[in-house]
Each structure stands twice: as structure tokens, then as C-alpha cells.
mmCIF file of C-alpha atoms and ligand atoms in Angstrom:
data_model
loop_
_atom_site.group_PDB
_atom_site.id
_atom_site.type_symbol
_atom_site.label_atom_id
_atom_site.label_comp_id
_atom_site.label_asym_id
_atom_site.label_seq_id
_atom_site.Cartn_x
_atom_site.Cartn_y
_atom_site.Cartn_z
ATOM 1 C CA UNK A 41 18.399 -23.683 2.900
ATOM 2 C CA UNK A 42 14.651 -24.619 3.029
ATOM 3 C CA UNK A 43 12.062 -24.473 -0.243
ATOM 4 C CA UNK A 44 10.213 -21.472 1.313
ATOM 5 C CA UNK A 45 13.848 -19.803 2.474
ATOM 6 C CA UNK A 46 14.854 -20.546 -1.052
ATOM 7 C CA UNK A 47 11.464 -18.954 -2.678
ATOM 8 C CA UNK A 48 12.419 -15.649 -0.886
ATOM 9 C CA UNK A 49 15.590 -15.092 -2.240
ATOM 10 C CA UNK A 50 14.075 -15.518 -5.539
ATOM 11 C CA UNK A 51 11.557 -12.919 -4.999
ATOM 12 C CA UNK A 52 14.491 -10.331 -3.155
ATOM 13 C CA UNK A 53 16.723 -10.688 -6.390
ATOM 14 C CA UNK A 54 13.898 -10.730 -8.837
ATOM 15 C CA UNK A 55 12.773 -7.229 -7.557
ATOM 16 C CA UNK A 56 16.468 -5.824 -6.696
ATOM 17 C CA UNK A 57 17.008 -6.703 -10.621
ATOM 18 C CA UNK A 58 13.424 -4.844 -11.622
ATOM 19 C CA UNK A 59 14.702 -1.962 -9.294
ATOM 20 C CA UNK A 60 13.980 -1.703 -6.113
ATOM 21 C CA UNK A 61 17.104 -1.333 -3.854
ATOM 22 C CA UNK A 62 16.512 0.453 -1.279
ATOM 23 C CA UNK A 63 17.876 -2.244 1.398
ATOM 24 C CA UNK A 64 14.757 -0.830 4.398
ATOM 25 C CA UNK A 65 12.101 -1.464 1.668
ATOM 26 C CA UNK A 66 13.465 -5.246 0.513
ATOM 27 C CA UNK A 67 14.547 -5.618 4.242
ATOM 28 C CA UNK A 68 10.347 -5.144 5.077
ATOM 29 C CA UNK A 69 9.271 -7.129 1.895
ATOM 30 C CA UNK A 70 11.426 -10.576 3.183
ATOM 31 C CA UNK A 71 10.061 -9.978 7.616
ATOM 32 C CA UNK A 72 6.455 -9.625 6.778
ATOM 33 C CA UNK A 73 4.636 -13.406 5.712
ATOM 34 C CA UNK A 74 3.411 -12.922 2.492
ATOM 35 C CA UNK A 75 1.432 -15.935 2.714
ATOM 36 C CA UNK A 76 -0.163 -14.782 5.838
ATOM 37 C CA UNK A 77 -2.016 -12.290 3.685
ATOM 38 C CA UNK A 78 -3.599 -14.513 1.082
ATOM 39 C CA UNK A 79 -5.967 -17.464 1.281
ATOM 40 C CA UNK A 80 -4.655 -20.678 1.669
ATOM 41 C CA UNK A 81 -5.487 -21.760 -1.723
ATOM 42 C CA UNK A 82 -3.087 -19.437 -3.329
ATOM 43 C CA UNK A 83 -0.109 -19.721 -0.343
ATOM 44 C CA UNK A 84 2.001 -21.776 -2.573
ATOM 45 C CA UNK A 85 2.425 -18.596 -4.745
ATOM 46 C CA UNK A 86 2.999 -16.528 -2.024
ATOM 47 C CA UNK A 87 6.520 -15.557 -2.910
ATOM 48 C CA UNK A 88 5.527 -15.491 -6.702
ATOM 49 C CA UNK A 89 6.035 -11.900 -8.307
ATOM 50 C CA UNK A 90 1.674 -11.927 -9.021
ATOM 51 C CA UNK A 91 -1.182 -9.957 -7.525
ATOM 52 C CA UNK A 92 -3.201 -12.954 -6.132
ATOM 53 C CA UNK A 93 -7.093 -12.418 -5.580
ATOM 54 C CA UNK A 94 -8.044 -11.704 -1.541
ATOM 55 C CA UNK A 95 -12.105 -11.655 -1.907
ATOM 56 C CA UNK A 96 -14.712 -9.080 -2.422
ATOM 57 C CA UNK A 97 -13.842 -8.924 -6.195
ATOM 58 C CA UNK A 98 -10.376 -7.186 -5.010
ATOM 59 C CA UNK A 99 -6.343 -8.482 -5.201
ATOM 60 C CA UNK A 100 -3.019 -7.850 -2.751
ATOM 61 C CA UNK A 101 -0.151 -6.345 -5.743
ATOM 62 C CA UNK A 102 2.373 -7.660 -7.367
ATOM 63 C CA UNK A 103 5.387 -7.541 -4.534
ATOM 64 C CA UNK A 104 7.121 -5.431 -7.800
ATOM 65 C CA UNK A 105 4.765 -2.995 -7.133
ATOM 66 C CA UNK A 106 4.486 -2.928 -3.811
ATOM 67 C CA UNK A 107 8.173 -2.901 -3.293
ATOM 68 C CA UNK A 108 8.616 0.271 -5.794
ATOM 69 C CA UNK A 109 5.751 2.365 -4.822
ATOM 70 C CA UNK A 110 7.535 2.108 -1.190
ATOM 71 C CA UNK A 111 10.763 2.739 -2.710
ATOM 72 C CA UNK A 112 9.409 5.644 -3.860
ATOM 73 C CA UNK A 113 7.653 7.043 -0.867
ATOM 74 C CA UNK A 114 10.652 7.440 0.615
ATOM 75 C CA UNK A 115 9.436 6.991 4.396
ATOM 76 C CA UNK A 116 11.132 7.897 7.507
ATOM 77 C CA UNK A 117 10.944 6.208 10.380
ATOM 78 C CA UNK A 118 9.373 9.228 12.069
ATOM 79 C CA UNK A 119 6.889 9.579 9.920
ATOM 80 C CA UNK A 120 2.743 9.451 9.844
ATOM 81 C CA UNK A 121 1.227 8.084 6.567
ATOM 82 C CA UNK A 122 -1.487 7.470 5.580
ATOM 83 C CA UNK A 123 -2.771 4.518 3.150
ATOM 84 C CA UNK A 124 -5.827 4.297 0.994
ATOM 85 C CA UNK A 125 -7.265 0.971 0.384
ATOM 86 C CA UNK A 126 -6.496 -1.752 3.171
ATOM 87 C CA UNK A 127 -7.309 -4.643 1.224
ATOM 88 C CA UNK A 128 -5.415 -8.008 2.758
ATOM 89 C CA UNK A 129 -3.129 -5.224 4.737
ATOM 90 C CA UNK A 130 -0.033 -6.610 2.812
ATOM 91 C CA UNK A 131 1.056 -2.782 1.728
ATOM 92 C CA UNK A 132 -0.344 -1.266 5.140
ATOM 93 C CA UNK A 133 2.242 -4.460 6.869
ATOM 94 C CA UNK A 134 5.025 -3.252 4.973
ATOM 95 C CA UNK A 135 4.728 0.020 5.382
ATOM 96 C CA UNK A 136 4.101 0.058 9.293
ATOM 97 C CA UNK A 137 7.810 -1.609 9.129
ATOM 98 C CA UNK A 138 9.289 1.450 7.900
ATOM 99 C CA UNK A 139 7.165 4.710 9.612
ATOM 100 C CA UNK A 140 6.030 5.485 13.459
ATOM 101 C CA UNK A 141 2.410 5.315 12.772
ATOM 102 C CA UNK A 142 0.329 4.257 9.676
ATOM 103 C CA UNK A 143 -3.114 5.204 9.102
ATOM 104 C CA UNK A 144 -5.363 2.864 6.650
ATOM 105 C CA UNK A 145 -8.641 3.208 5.550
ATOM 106 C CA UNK A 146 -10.652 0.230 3.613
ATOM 107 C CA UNK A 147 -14.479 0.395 1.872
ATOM 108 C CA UNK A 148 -14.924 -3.463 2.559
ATOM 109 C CA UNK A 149 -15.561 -4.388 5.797
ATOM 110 C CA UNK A 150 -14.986 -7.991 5.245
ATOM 111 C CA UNK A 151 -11.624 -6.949 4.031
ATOM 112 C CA UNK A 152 -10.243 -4.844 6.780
ATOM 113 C CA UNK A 153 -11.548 -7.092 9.231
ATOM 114 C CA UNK A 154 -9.417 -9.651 8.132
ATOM 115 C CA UNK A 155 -6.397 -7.385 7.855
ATOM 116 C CA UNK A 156 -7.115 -6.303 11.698
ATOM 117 C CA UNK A 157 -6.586 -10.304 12.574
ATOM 118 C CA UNK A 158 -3.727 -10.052 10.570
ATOM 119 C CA UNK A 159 -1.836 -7.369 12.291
ATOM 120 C CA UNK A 160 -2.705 -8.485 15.864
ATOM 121 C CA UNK A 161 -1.031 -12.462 15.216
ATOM 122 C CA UNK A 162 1.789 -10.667 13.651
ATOM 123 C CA UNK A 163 2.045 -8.379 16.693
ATOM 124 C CA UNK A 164 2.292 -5.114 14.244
ATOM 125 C CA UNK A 165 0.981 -2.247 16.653
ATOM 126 C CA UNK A 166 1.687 1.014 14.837
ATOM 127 C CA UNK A 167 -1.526 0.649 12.276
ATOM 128 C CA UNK A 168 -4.858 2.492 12.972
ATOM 129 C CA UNK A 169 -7.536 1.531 10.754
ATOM 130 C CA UNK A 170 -10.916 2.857 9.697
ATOM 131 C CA UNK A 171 -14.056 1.447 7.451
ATOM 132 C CA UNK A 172 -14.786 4.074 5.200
ATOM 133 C CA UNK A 173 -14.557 5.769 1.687
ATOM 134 C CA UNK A 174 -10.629 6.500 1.190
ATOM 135 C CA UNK A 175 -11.109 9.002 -1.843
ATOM 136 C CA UNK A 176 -11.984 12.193 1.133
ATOM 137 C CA UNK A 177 -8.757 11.027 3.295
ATOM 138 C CA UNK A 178 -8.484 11.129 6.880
ATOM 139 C CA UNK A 179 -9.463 14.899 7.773
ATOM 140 C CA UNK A 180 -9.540 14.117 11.414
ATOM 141 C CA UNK A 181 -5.924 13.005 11.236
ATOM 142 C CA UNK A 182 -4.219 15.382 9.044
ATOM 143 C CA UNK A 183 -1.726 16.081 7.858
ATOM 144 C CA UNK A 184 0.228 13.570 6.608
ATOM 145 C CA UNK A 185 4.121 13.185 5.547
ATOM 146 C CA UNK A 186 3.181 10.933 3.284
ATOM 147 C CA UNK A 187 0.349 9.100 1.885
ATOM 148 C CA UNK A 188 0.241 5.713 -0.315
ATOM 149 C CA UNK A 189 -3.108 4.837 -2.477
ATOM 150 C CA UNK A 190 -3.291 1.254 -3.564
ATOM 151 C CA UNK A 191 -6.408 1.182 -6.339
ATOM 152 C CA UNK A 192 -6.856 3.482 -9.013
ATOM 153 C CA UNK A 193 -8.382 7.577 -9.007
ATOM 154 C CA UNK A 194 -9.592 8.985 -12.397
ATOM 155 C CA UNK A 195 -7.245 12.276 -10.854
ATOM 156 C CA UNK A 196 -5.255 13.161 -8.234
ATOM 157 C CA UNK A 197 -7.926 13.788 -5.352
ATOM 158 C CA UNK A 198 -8.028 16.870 -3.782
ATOM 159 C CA UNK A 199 -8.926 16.055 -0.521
ATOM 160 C CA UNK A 200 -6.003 14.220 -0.280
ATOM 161 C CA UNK A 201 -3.316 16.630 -1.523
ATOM 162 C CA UNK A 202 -4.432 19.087 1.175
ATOM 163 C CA UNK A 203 -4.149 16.563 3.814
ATOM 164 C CA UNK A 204 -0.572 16.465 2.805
ATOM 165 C CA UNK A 205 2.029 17.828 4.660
ATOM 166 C CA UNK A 206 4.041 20.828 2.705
ATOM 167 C CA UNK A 207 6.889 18.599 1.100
ATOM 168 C CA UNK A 208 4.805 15.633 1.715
ATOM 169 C CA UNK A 209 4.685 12.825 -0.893
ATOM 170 C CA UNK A 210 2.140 11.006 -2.202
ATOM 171 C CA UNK A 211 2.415 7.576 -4.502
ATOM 172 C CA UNK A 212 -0.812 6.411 -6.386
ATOM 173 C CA UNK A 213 -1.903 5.161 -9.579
ATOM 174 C CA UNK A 214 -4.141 7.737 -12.017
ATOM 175 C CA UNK A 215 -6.537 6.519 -14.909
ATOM 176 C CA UNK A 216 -8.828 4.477 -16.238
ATOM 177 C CA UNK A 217 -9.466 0.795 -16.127
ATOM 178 C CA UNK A 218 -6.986 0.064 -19.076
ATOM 179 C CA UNK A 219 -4.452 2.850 -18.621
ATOM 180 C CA UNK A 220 -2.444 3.764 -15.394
ATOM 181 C CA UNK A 221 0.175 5.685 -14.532
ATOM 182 C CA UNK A 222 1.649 5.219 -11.086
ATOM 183 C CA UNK A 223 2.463 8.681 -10.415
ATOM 184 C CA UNK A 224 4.286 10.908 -7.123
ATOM 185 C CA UNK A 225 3.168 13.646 -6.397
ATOM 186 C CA UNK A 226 4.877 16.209 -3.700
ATOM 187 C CA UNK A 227 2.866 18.962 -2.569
ATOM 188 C CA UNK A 228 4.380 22.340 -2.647
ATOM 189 C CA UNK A 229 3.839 25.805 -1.109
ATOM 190 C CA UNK A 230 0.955 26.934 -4.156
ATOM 191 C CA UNK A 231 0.374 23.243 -5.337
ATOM 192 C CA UNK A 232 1.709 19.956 -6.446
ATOM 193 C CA UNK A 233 4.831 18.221 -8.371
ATOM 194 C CA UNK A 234 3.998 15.515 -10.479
ATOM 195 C CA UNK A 235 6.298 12.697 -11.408
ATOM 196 C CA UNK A 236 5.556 9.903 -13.315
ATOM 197 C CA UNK A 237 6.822 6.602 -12.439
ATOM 198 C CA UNK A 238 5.319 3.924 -14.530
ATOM 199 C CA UNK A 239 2.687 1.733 -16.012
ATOM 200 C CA UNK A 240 0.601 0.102 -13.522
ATOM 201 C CA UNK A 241 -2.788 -1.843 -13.588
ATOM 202 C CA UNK A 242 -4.835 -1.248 -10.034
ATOM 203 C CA UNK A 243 -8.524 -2.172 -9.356
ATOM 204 C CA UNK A 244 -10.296 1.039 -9.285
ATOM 205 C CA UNK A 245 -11.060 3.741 -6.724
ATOM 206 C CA UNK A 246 -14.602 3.634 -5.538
ATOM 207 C CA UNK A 247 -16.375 6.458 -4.062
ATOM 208 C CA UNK A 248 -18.712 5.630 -0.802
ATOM 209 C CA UNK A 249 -19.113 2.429 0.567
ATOM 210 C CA UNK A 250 -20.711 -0.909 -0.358
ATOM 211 C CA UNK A 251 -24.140 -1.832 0.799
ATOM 212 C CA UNK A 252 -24.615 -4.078 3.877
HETATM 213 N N1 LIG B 97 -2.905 -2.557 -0.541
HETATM 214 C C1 LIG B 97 -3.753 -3.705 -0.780
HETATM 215 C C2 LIG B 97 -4.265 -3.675 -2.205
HETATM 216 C C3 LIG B 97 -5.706 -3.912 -2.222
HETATM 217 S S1 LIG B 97 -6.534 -3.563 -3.756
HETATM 218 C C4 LIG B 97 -3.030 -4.992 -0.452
HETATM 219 O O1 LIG B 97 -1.835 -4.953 -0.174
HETATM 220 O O2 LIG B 97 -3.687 -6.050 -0.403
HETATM 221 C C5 LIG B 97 -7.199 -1.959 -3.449
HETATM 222 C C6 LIG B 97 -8.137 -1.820 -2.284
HETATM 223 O O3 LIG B 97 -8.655 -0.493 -2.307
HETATM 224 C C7 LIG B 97 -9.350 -2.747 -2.313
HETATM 225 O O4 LIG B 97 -9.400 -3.487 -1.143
HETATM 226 C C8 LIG B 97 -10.530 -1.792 -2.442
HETATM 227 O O5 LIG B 97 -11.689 -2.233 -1.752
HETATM 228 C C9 LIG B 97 -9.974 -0.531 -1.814
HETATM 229 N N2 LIG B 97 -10.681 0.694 -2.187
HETATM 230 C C10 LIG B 97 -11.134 1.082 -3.405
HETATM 231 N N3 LIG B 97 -11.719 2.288 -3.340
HETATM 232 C C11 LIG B 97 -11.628 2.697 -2.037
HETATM 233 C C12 LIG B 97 -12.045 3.862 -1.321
HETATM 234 N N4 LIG B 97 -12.686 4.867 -1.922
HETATM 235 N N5 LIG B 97 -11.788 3.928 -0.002
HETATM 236 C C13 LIG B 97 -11.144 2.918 0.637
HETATM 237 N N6 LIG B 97 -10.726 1.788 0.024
HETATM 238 C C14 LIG B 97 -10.957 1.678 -1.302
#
């Protein structure tokens, strides 16, 4: 077995010990090139369980928490979903494994034009992507059966519950810069279950989109 073979495995039984089981969502975290997704002054700890930095003041999560906020999506393979907050399009790579089509929207250009390179050398064809502010959804594309946001809300947004589908599940992280819970939420017929999950630490979610 090679170093970089051998720096998987770590990583696969590292999270399977933390929790995360479910053999489609580690199955997705050991296909899609980690180090593809990060600069190449940080590649070395590509397979280390850290959130790395990826520009624009911004970082690609912990594979932990990437690997349980999938888990607890619980996607079909039929499914649409849609993702807030592109950043390197590690999340967005992972979850395009495990759904028919994702949906991803990003507020820094720079950002999601890097992701689109990203997806096209790894021939992954099932992600549409849009520049834009996240926290209103994707109206035009609603509903979803599920939707995943990667940085932070003050509350659950509303726009995006009702772009949910009726059963629908959402993952994201609620609260303020130094207290998160990473919550799911299922919409019902007159509202919304929430469930909380666990501690989390997520840059936050910004409304509108940067300058220039
Ligand atoms: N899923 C990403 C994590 C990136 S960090 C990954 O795997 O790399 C969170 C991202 O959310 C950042 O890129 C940030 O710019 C973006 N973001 C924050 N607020 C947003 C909003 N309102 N709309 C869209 N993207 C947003």
C-alpha cells in the first residue's frame, strides 16, 4: 500500500469511529480527491481530519463534518438538492456522488469559478451552479428533496424551508460566530421538525454579494 493509499484509510476509520457509517457516504468521501480541492500548499494535509483555508477569507470542512452532515441528509440517488455555499466544491463533489442532480449556489465568484474547473477535470456532470446570495435559495428551481447549507444562518431561513419539498430535509448550522448548532430540519405539512445534531463551528452566512 502507497503513503497517500495509506493516509485514506486513516481518514475512513477515523470518521467510521467519530460516526459516520453509512458505507454510500464514506464510499463518496474515499472517490472524490480531496487534495484536488485545496491549494497546493496545504495538499499534504489533504487527508488530515482539518478544515484547510481555500481563499477569499473562507475554508473547505473538516471531512468529520462533511461526512456527518451527509450522513444525515440521507440522500437518494433520485434526488434534487440543493447546496448553499460552493466554496472549493468539496461538499457539492460529494454530494453529486450520491443524488441525480445537485444545485449549488456560491457569493464569491473567485470561489465557484474554481470549483467549476474542478468538476469538469473530475468529469462530475450532475452539478448546476449559480453566483449569487444563497440565504433566498433557488426559487427558480424549487422544490427541493433536500437541501445542505455549509456556513452559518443566525435562523433557519425561510426562503429556504419553503423551497423544501413536504418531507424534505434540510442540514445546516444555526448561530452566532462562537456558538453553532448543526441542526436538521424536515419540513412538514404546517411547518418544520427540528433536530439537533451537534456542535459545529462554520464561517458565517452572508447576505448579498461581495463587491467587484
Ligand atoms: N462546502 C464548502 C464550504 C465552504 S465555506 C466546501 O466544501 O469547501 C462556506 C461557503 O459559503 C463560503 O464559500 C462562503 O462564501 C459561502 N457563503 C456564505 N454566505 C453565502 C450566501 N449567502 N450565499 C452563497 N454562499 C455563501
Amino acid at each position: 500500500m502507497s503513503a497517500a493509499e495509506a493516509r485514506v484509510i486513516r481518514l475512513l476509520m477515523e470518521l467510521r469511529r467519530a460516526g459516520v457509517t453509512d458505507p454510500r457516504v464514506l464510499g463518496a468521501i474515499e472517490r472524490v480527491p480531496r487534495e484536488m480541492f485545496v491549494s497546493s500548499a496545504f495538499s499534504d494535509q489533504a487527508w488530515e481530519n482539518s478544515a484547510l483555508p481555500i481563499g477569499c477569507g473562507q475554508t473547505i470542512s473538516q471531512p468529520l463534518v462533511v461526512g456527518l452532515m451527509t450522513q444525515e441528509l440521507r440522500v437518494g440517488d433520485r434526488m434534487k438538492v440543493l447546496e448553499i455555499g460552493t466554496g472549493s466544491g468539496y461538499q457539492s463533489a460529494i454530494l453529486a456522488q450520491l443524488c441525480r442532480r445537485l444545485y449549488t449556489v456560491e457569493r464569491h465568484r473567485p470561489l465557484l469559478k474554481e470549483a467549476e474547473q474542478r468538476f469538469k477535470a473530475l468529469r462530475i456532470h450532475n452539478i448546476t451552479f449559480k453566483h449569487g446570495d444563497g440565504s433566498r435559495g433557488w426559487p427558480e428551481q424549487a422544490p427541493f428533496d433536500r437541501i445542505m447549507v455549509t456556513a452559518a444562518a443566525h435562523d433557519v431561513p425561510p426562503a429556504l424551508v419553503e423551497q423544501l419539498k413536504p418531507g424534505g430535509i434540510m442540514v445546516l448550522p444555526v448561530g452566532d460566530e462562537s456558538f453553532q448548532d448543526l441542526l436538521r430540519v424536515t419540513r412538514t405539512e404546517d411547518g418544520m421538525d427540528i433536530h439537533p445534531i451537534l456542535d459545529v463551528r462554520f464561517v458565517p452566512l452572508v447576505e448579498g454579494i461581495p463587491e467587484g
